[in-house]
Short mmCIF file of C-alpha atoms in Angstrom, two decimals:
data_model
loop_
_atom_site.label_atom_id
_atom_site.label_comp_id
_atom_site.label_asym_id
_atom_site.label_seq_id
_atom_site.Cartn_x
_atom_site.Cartn_y
_atom_site.Cartn_z
CA MET A 1 -39.55 19.08 39.69
CA PHE A 2 -36.54 20.02 37.45
CA LEU A 3 -38.62 20.48 34.57
CA LYS A 4 -40.89 23.26 36.34
CA TYR A 5 -38.27 24.75 38.66
CA GLU A 6 -34.74 26.01 38.42
CA ILE A 7 -32.19 24.69 40.88
CA LYS A 8 -29.95 27.37 42.52
CA CYS A 9 -26.54 25.88 44.35
CA LEU A 10 -23.56 27.05 45.67
CA THR A 11 -20.36 26.89 43.36
CA ASN A 12 -16.75 26.74 44.20
CA ILE A 13 -16.07 29.59 41.97
CA THR A 14 -15.39 32.87 43.68
CA SER A 15 -15.21 36.32 42.67
CA ASN A 16 -13.97 39.09 45.19
CA ASP A 17 -13.84 36.83 47.88
CA GLN A 18 -17.79 36.03 47.41
CA ILE A 19 -19.09 32.57 46.85
CA GLY A 20 -20.58 32.22 43.43
CA PHE A 21 -24.15 30.71 42.73
CA GLY A 22 -25.02 28.40 40.02
CA VAL A 23 -28.38 27.97 38.35
CA ALA A 24 -29.54 24.64 36.65
CA LYS A 25 -32.35 24.95 34.25
CA TRP A 26 -34.04 22.55 31.98
CA SER A 27 -33.15 24.58 29.15
CA HIS A 28 -29.70 23.69 29.71
CA ILE A 29 -30.42 19.95 29.14
CA LYS A 30 -32.56 20.83 25.84
CA GLU A 31 -29.59 23.05 24.61
CA PHE A 32 -27.07 20.24 25.44
CA TYR A 33 -29.40 17.75 23.52
CA GLU A 34 -29.58 19.77 20.41
CA THR A 35 -25.98 20.75 20.34
CA ASP A 36 -25.04 17.17 20.86
CA ASN A 37 -27.06 15.86 18.18
CA THR A 38 -25.76 18.10 15.61
CA ASN A 39 -22.17 16.84 16.22
CA PRO A 40 -21.55 14.34 13.00
CA ASN A 41 -18.42 12.92 14.64
CA PHE A 42 -19.27 12.06 18.18
CA VAL A 43 -22.40 12.22 20.49
CA PHE A 44 -21.73 12.49 24.13
CA ALA A 45 -25.16 11.10 25.40
CA PRO A 46 -26.45 8.79 22.78
CA CYS A 47 -29.08 7.52 25.42
CA LEU A 48 -30.98 10.97 25.30
CA LYS A 49 -34.18 10.94 23.01
CA GLN A 50 -36.72 13.17 22.28
CA GLU A 51 -38.95 11.42 24.95
CA HIS A 52 -36.62 12.67 27.77
CA LEU A 53 -36.90 16.46 26.76
CA ASN A 54 -40.74 16.48 26.33
CA PRO A 55 -42.22 13.60 28.59
CA ASN A 56 -45.88 13.08 28.90
CA THR A 57 -47.38 12.77 32.11
CA LYS A 58 -46.77 9.05 32.41
CA GLN A 59 -43.26 9.50 31.24
CA LYS A 60 -42.56 12.16 34.09
CA MET A 61 -43.06 9.49 36.65
CA LYS A 62 -40.56 7.04 35.31
CA VAL A 63 -37.34 6.79 37.12
CA LYS A 64 -35.38 5.36 34.39
CA LEU A 65 -35.80 8.33 32.24
CA ALA A 66 -34.87 10.63 35.10
CA ALA A 67 -31.76 8.65 35.65
CA GLN A 68 -30.63 8.76 32.22
CA VAL A 69 -31.03 12.48 32.03
CA LEU A 70 -29.25 13.17 35.19
CA SER A 71 -26.57 10.51 34.32
CA HIS A 72 -22.84 10.83 34.56
CA SER A 73 -22.58 10.74 30.82
CA VAL A 74 -24.69 13.67 30.31
CA ALA A 75 -22.99 15.57 33.00
CA ALA A 76 -19.65 14.53 31.62
CA GLY A 77 -20.79 15.67 28.01
CA MET A 78 -22.17 18.95 29.03
CA GLY A 79 -18.93 19.65 31.05
CA THR A 80 -16.95 18.77 28.17
CA LEU A 81 -18.87 21.15 25.91
CA LEU A 82 -18.74 23.80 28.30
CA ARG A 83 -14.95 23.56 28.50
CA GLY A 84 -14.58 23.55 24.85
CA ARG A 85 -16.61 26.67 24.44
CA HIS A 86 -14.55 28.47 27.27
CA TYR A 87 -11.25 27.70 25.33
CA SER A 88 -12.23 28.38 21.96
#
């Protein structure tokens, strides 16, 4: 479902006393993978492979692949890269 649809959720970030909304897209995972694999010194999510980003019909049904994409290490790596962009 995440491959096909965006996920909208409330965030704890507010502006002018209004609650913010966040949007998660599959393109964010792809962008993280591409950025992560171009780093020669450290890879945040070494478990991610090309089959995670472009799964065939059979792979889309594998819980193991979904769990790896939505794992804590991938989320932490994405958060770290985002914070690094924010401060630079």
